[in-house]
Short mmCIF file of C-alpha atoms and ligand atoms in Angstrom, two decimals:
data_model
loop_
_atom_site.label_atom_id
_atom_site.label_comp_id
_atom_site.label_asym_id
_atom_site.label_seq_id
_atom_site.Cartn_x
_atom_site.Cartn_y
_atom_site.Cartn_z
CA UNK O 1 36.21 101.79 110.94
CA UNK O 2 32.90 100.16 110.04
CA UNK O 3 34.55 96.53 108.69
CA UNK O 4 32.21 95.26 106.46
CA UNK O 5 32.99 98.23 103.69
CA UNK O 6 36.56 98.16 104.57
CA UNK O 7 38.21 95.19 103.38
CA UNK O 8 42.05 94.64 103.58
CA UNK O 9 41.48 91.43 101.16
CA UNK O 10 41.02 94.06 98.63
CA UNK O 11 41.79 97.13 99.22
CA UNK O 12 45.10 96.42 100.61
CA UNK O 13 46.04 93.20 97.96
CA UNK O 14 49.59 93.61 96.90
CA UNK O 15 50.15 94.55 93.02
CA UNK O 16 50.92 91.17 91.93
CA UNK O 17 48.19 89.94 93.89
CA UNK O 18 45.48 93.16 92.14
CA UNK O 19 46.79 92.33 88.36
CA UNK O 20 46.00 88.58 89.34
CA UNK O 21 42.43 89.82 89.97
CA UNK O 22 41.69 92.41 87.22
CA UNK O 23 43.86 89.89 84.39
CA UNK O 24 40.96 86.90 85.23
CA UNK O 25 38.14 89.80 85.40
CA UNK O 26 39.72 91.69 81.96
CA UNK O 27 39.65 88.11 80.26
CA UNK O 28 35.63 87.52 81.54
CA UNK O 29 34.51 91.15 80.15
CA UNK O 30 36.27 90.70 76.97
CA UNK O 31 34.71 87.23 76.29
CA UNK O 32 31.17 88.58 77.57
CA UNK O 33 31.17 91.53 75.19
CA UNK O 34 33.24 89.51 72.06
CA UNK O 35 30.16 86.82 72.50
CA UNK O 36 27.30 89.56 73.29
CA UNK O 37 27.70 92.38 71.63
CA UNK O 38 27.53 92.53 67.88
CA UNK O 39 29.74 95.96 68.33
CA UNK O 40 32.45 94.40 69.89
CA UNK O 41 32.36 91.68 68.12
CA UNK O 42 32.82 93.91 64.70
CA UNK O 43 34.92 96.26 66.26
CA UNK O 44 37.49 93.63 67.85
CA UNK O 45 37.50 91.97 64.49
CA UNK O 46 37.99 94.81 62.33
CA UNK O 47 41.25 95.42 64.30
CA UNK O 48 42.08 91.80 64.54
CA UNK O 49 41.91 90.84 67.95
CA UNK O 50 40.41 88.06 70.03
CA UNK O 51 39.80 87.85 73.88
CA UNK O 52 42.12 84.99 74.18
CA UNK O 53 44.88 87.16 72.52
CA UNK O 54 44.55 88.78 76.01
CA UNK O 55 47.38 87.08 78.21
CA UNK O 56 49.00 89.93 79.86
CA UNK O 57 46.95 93.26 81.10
CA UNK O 58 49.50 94.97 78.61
CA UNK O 59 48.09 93.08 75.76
CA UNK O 60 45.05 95.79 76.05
CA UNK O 61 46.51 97.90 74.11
CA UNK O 62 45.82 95.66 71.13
CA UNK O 63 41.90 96.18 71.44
CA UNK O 64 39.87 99.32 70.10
CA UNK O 65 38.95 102.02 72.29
CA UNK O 66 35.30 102.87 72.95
CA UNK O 67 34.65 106.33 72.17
CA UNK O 68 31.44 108.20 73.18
CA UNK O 69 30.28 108.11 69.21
CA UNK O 70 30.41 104.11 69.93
CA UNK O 71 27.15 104.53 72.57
CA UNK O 72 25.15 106.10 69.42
CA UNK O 73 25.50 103.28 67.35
CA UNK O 74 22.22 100.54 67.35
CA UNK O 75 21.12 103.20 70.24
CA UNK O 76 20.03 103.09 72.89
CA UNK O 77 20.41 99.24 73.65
CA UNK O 78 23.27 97.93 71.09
CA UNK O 79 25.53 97.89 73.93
CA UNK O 80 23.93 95.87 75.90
CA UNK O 81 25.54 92.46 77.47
CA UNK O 82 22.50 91.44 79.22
CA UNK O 83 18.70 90.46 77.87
CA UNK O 84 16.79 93.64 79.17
CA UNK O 85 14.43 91.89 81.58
CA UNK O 86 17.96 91.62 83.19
CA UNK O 87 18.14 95.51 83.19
CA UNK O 88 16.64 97.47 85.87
CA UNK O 89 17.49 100.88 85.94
CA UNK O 90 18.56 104.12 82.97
CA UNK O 91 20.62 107.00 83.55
CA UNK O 92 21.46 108.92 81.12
CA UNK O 93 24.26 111.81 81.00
CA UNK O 94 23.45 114.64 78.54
CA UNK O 95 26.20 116.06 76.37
CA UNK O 96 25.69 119.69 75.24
CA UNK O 97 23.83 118.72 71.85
CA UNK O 98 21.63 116.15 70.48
CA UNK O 99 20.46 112.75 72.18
CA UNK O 100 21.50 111.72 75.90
CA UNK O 101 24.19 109.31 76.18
CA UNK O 102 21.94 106.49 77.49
CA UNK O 103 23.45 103.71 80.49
CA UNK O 104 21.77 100.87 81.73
CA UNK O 105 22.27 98.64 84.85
CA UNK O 106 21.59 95.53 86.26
CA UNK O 107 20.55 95.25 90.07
CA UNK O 108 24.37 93.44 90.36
CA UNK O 109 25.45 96.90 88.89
CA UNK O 110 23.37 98.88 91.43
CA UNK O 111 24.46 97.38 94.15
CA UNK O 112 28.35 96.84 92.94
CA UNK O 113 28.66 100.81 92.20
CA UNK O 114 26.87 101.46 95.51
CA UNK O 115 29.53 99.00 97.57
CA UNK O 116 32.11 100.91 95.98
CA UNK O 117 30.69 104.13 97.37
CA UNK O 118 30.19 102.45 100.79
CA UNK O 119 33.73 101.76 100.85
CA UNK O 120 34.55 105.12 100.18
CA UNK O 121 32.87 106.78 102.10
CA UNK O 122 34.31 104.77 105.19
CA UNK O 123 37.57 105.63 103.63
CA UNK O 124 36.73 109.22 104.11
CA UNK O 125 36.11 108.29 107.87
CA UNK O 126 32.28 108.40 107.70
CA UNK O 127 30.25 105.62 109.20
CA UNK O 128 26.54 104.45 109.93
CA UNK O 129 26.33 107.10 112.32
CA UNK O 130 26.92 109.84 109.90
CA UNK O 131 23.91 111.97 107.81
CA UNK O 132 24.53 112.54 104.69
CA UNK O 133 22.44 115.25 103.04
CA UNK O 134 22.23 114.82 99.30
CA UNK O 135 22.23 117.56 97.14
CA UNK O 136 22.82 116.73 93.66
CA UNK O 137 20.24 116.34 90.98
CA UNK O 138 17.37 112.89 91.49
CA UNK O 139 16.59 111.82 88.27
CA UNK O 140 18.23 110.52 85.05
CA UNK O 141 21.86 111.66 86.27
CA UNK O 142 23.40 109.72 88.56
CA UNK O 143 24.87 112.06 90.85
CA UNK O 144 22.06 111.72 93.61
CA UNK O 145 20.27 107.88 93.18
CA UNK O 146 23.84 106.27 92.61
CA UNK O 147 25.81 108.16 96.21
CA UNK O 148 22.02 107.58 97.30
CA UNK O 149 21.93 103.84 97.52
CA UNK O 150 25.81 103.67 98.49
CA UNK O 151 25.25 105.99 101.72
CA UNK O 152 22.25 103.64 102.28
CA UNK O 153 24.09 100.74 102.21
CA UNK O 154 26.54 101.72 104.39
CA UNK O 155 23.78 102.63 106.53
CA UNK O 156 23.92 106.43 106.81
CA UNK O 157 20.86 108.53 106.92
CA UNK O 158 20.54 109.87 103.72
CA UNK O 159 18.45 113.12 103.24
CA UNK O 160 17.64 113.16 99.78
CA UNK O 161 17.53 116.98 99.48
CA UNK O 162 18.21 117.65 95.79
CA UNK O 163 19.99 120.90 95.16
CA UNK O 164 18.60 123.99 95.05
CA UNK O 165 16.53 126.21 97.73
CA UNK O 166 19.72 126.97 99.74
CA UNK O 167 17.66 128.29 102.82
CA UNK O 168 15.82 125.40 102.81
CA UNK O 169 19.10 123.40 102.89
CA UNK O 170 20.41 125.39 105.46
CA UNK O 171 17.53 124.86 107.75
CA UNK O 172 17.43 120.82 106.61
CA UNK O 173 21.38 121.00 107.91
CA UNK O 174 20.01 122.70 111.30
CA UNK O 175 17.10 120.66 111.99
CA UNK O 176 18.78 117.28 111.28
CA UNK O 177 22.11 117.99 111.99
CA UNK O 178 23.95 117.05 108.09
CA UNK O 179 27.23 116.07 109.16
CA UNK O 180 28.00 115.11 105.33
CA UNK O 181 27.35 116.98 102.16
CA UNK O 182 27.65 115.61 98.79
CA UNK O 183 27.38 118.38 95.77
CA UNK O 184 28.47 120.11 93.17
CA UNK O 185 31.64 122.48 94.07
CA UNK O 186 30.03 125.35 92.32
CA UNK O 187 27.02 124.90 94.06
CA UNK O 188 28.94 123.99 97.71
CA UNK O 189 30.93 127.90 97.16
CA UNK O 190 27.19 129.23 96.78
CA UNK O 191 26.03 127.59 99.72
CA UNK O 192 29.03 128.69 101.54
CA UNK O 193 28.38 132.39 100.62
CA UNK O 194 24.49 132.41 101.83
CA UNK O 195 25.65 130.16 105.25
CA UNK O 196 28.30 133.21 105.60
CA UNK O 197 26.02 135.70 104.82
CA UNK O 198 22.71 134.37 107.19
CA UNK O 199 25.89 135.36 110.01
CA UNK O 200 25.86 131.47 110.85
CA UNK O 201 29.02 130.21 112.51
CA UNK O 202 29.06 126.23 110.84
CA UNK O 203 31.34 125.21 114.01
CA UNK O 204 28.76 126.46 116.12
CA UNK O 205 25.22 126.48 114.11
CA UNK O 206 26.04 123.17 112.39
CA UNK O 207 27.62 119.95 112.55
CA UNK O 208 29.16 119.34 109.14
CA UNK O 209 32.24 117.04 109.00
CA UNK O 210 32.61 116.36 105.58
CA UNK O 211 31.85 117.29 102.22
CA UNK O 212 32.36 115.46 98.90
CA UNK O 213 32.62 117.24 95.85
CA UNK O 214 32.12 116.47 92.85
CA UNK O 215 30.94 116.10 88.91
CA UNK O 216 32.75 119.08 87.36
CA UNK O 217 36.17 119.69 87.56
CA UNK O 218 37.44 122.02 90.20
CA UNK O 219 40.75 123.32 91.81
CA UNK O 220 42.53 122.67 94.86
CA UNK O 221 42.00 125.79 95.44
CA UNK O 222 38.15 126.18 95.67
CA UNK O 223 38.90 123.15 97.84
CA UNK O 224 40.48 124.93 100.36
CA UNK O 225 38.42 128.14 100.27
CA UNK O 226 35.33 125.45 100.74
CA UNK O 227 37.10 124.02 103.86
CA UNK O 228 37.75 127.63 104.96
CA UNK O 229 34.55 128.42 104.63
CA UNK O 230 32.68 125.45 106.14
CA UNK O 231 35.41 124.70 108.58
CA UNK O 232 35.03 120.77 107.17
CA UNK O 233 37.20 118.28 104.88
CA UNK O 234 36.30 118.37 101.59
CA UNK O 235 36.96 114.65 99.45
CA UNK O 236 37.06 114.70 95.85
CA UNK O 237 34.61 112.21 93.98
CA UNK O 238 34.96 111.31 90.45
CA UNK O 239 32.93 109.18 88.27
CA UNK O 240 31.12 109.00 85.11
CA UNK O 241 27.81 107.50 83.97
CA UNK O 242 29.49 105.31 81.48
CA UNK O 243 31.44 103.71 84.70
CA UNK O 244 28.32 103.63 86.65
CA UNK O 245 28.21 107.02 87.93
CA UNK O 246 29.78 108.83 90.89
CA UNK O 247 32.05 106.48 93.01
CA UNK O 248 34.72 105.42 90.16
CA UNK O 249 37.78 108.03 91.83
CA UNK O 250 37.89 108.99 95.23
CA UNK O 251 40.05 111.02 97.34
CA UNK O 252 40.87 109.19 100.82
CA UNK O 253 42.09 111.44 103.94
CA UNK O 254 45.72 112.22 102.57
CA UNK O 255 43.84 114.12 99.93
CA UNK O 256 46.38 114.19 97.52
CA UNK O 257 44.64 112.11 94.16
CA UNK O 258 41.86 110.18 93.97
CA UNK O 259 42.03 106.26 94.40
CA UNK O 260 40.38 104.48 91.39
CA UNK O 261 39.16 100.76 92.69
CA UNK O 262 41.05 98.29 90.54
CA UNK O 263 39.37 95.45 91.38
CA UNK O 264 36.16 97.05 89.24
CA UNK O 265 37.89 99.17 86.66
CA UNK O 266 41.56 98.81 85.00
CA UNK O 267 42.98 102.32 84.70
CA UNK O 268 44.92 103.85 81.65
CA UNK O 269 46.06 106.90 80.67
CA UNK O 270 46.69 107.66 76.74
CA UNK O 271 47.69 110.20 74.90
CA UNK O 272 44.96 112.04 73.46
CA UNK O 273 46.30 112.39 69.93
CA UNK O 274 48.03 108.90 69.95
CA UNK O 275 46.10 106.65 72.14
CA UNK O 276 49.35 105.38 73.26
CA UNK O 277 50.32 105.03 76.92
CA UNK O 278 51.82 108.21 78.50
CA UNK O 279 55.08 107.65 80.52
CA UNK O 280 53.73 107.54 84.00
CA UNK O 281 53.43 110.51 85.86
CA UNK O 282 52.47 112.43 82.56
CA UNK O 283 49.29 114.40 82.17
CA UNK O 284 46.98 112.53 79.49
CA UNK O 285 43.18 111.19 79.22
CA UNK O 286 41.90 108.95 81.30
CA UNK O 287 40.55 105.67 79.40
CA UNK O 288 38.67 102.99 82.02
CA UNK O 289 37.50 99.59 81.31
CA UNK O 290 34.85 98.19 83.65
CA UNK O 291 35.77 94.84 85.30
CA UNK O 292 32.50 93.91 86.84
CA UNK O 293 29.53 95.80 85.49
CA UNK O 294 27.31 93.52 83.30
CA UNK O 295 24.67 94.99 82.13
CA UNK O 296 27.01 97.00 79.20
CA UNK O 297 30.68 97.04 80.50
CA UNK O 298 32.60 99.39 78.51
CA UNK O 299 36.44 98.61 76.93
CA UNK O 300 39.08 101.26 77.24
CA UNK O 301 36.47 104.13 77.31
CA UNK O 302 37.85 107.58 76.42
CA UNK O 303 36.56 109.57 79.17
CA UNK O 304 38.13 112.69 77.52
CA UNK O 305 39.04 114.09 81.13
CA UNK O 306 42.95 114.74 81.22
CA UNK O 307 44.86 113.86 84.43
CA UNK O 308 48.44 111.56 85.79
CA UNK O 309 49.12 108.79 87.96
CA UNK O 310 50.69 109.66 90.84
CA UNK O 311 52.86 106.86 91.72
CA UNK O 312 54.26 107.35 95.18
CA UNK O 313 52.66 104.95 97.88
CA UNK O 314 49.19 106.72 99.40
CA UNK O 315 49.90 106.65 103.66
CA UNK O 316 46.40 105.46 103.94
CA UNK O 317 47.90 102.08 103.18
CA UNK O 318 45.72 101.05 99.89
CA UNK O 319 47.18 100.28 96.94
CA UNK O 320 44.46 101.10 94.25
CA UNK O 321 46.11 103.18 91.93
CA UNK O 322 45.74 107.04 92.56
CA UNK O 323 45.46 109.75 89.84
CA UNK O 324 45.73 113.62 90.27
CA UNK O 325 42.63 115.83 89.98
CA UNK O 326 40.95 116.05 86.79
CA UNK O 327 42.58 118.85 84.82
CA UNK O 328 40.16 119.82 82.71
CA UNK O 329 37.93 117.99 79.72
CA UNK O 330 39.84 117.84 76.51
CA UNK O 331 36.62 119.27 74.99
CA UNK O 332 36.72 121.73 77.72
CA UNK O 333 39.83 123.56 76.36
CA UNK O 334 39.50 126.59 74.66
CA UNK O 335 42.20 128.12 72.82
CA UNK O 336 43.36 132.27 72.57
CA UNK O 337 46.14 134.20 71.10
CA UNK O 338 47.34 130.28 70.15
CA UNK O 339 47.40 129.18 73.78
CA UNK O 340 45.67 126.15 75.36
CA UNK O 341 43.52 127.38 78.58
CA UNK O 342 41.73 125.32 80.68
CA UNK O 343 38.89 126.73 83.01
CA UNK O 344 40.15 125.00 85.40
CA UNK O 345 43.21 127.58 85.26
CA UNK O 346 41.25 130.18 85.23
CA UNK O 347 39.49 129.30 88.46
CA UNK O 348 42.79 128.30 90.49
CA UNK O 349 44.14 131.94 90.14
CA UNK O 350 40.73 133.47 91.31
CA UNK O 351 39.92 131.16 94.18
CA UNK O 352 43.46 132.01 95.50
CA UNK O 353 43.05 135.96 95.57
CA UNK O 354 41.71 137.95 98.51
CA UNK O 355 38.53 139.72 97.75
CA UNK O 356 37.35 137.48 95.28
CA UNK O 357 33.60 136.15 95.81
CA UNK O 358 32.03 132.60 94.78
CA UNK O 359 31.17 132.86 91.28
CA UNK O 360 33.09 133.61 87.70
CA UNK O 361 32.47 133.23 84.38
CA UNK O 362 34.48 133.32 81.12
CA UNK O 363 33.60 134.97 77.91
CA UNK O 364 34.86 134.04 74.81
CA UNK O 365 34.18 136.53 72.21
CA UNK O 366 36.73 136.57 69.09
CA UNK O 367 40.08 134.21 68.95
CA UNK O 368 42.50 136.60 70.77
CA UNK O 369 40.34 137.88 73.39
CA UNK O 370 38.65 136.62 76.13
CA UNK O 371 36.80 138.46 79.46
CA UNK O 372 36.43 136.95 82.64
CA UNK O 373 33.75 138.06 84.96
CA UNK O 374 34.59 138.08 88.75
CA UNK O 375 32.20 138.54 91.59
CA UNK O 376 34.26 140.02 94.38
CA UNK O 377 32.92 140.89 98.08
CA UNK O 378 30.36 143.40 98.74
CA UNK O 379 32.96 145.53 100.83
CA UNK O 380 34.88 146.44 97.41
CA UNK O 381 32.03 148.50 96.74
CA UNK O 382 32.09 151.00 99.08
CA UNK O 383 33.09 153.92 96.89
CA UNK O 384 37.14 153.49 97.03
CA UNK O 385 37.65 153.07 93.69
CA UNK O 386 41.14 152.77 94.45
CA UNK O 387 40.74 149.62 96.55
CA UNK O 388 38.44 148.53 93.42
CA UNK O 389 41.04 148.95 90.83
CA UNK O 390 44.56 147.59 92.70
CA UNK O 391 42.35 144.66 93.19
CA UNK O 392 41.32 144.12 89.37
CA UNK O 393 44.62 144.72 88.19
CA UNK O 394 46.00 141.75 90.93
CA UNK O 395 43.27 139.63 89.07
CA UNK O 396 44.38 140.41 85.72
CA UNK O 397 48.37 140.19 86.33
CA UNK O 398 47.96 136.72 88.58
CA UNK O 399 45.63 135.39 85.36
CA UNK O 400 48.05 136.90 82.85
CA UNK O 401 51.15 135.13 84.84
CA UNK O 402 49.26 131.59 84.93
CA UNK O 403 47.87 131.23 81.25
CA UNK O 404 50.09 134.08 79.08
CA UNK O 405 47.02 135.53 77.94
CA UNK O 406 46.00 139.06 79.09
CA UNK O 407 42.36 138.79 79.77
CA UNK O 408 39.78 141.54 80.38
CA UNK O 409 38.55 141.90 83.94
CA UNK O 410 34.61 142.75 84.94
CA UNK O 411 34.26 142.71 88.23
CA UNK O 412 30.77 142.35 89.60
CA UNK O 413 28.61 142.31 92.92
CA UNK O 414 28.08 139.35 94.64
CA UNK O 415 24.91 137.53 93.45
CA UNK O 416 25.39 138.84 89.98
CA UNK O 417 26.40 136.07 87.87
CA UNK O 418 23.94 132.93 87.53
CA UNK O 419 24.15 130.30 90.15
CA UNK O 420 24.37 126.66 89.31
CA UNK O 421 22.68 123.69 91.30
CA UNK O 422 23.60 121.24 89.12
CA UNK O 423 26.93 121.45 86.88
CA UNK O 424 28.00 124.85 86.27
CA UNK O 425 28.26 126.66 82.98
CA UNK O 426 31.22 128.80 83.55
CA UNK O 427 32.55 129.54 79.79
CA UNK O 428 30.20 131.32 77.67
CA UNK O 429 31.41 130.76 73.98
CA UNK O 430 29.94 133.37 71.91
CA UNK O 431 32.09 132.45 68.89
CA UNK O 432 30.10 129.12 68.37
CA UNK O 433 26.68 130.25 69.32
O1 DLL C 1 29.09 113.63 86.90
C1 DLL C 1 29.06 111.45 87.94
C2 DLL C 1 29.31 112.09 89.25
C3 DLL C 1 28.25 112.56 90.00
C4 DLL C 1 30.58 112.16 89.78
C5 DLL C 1 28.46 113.10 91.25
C6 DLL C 1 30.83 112.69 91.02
C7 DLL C 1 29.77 113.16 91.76
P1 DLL C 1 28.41 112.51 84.19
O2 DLL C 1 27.24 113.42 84.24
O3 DLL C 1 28.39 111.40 83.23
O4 DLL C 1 28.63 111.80 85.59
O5 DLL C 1 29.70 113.41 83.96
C8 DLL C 1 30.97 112.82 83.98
O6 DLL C 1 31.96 114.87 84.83
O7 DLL C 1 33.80 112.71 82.71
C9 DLL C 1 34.20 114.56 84.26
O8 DLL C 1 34.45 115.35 83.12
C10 DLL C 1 33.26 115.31 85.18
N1 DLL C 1 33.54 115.00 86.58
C11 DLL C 1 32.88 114.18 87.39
N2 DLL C 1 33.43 114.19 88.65
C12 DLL C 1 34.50 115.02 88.59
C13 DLL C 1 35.50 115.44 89.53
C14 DLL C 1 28.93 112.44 86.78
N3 DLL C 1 35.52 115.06 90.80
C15 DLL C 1 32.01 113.88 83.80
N4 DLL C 1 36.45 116.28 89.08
C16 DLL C 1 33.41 113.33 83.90
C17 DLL C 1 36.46 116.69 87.79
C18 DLL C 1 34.57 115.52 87.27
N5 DLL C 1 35.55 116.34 86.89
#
């Protein structure tokens, strides 16, 4: 294990010894905002706090959220801690409508998110030795330059591919020998389908170890059908501009939840309605706090991305508190017949049935009906319409069973529906266009 991005003095500190560190950091943040930014200031005013009310990490739950509607106020730089000449880099991350949430960093930021990669990445076994092709989006999101200077760092040769032109990544993964991927999961199930379809073996035409996923929510089981697929181990990788970017959550090799590093964000989980603390091991949204960004740390941000703790001790030894998958977006939840359905539900059933291809996509059309669109392999189509039509009835009764809702069930060729480099668009909502 490559030691300098693996360090026990932190990543295996005892609890006591991990509040110790994120109560002193939690104190610093509050006083940098309370004294720097006129928003905080307001905000912890108007609901009567001050920093030095902070004595225990419990007493957070005395100061105001930040909510995505508080980066829009005084934008873009009234959140800033720092005098810009101090600022050195923008990403933004761009919500469906209206201006880009806009997030600025320091070079300490840069190179603080990108040691927190590094020491993921060795977590996930990889090393100097490894190349990692990067396939996410350069530019204003921060899904390629953040992983970018993190895989740098920790010394791997980084192939800044970008995503799209999938035989061109194919032949970049020949040529160079990618041993790591790092993309989108829609994208990664594409990429899958063209490496299967070219009649490339990836055990014996390439030399991919490991794949990290991530920047949409996805199930465990397009994870597996990935693995399947590639023959590799696929990590999960969580993050969020507002935290910095990708980086913030990530899966280690027991693969069961994602490790969040306390020592640079303190981790909550509120309910959505209440704000209040869900008993642990209850599903609710994820609210971070940055501990040691300083260009504009962020207090109790509502990510609006619904998962739980899971509490039992992770065998790889660290003791950075894990939390399950992301469940879904609670703006991502769509509701039929009166029922709550996540995509995310959705895509578990179909990545689990025989037959069914990469791609979907969900149509919502009135409030009691909905039609999901399947692409299923070419084979079905070989005139037995019998095969055809056992198989769309499995689809519908498995979807029915998970989500109580009898959806309609188009099943198309392979290819059909549109493919995604970046972040897919899976649910079509015609009700709101
Ligand atoms: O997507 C950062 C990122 C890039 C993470 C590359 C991982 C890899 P944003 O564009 O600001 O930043 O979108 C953040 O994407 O709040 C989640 O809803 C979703 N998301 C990100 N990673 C995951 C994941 C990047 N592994 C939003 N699982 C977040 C589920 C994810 N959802």
């Amino acid at each position: 294990m490559e030691n300098r991005y693996f360090n026990p003095k932190v990543e295996l500190l005892n609890k006591e010894e991990l509040k110790d560190l994120q109560l002193k950091r939690l104190k610093a943040v509050l006083n940098k905002v309370y004294r720097r930014v006129p928003h905080y200031r307001k905000k912890f005013e108007e609901a009567g706090v001050k920093p030095r009310n902070l004595k225990t990490l419990e007493d957070i739950k005395a100061f105001p959220f930040t909510t995505k509607e508080d980066l829009f106020v005084d934008y873009p730089f009234g959140l800033l801690a720092e005098p810009l000449e101090k600022i050195v880099r923008l990403h933004t991350s761009s919500g469906t409508t209206g201006k880009p949430k806009a997030l600025f960093f320091s070079k300490r930021d840069i190179w603080a998110q990108a040691e927190l990669i590094a020491r993921a990445l060795v977590m996930t076994g990889a090393s100097s030795r490894d190349i990692l092709q990067n396939s996410m989006t350069y530019g204003l999101f921060t899904g390629a330059l953040v992983m970018h200077y993190g895989a740098e760092l920790l010394g791997m040769l980084v192939i800044p591919a970008g995503p799209g032109n999938t035989e061109r990544q194919i032949e970049l993964m020949q040529t160079f020998g990618t041993t790591c991927l790092h993309m989108t999961p829609s994208y990664a199930l594409y990429v899958a389908s063209v490496i299967q379809s070219k009649g490339l073996s990836p055990k014996r035409d390439l030399q991919l170890k490991r794949v990290y996923l991530g920047a949409e929510p996805y199930s465990e089981e397009t994870r597996q059908k990935i693995e399947e697929m590639l023959g590799v181990d696929v990590f999960n990788c969580y993050g969020l501009s507002e935290m910095g970017g990708p980086g913030v959550g990530f899966e280690c090799p027991a693969k069961n939840g994602l490790h969040i590093w306390e020592d640079a964000f303190l981790v909550e989980i509120v309910n959505p309605e209440t704000g209040e603390w869900v008993k642990e091991g209850e599903v609710g949204e994820l609210v971070l706090t940055s501990l040691n960004r300083t260009a504009m740390p962020l207090i109790r941000y509502r990510t609006r991305d619904l998962t739980r703790f899971i509490t039992e001790p992770c065998p790889c030894g660290r003791t950075h508190v894990k939390i399950a998958r992301i469940l879904g977006r609670t703006d991502d939840m769509f509701i039929i017949k009166g029922v709550n359905i996540f995509p995310q539900q959705i895509e578990a059933v179909l990545m689990s049935i025989k037959g069914v291809a990469q791609n979907y996509q969900i149509i919502l059309e009135g409030y009691d009906e909905m039609t999901v669109r399947v692409e299923i392999d070419r084979e079905f189509f070989d005139g037995r319409l019998e095969r055809l039509l056992a198989l769309k009835n499995e689809i519908t009764e498995k979807l029915r069973q998970a989500i109580m809702v009898r959806p309609k069930v188009e099943l198309v060729e392979p290819g059909t529906l549109p493919v995604s480099e970046g972040k897919a668009k899976r649910v079509i909502d015609k009700r709101t266009l």
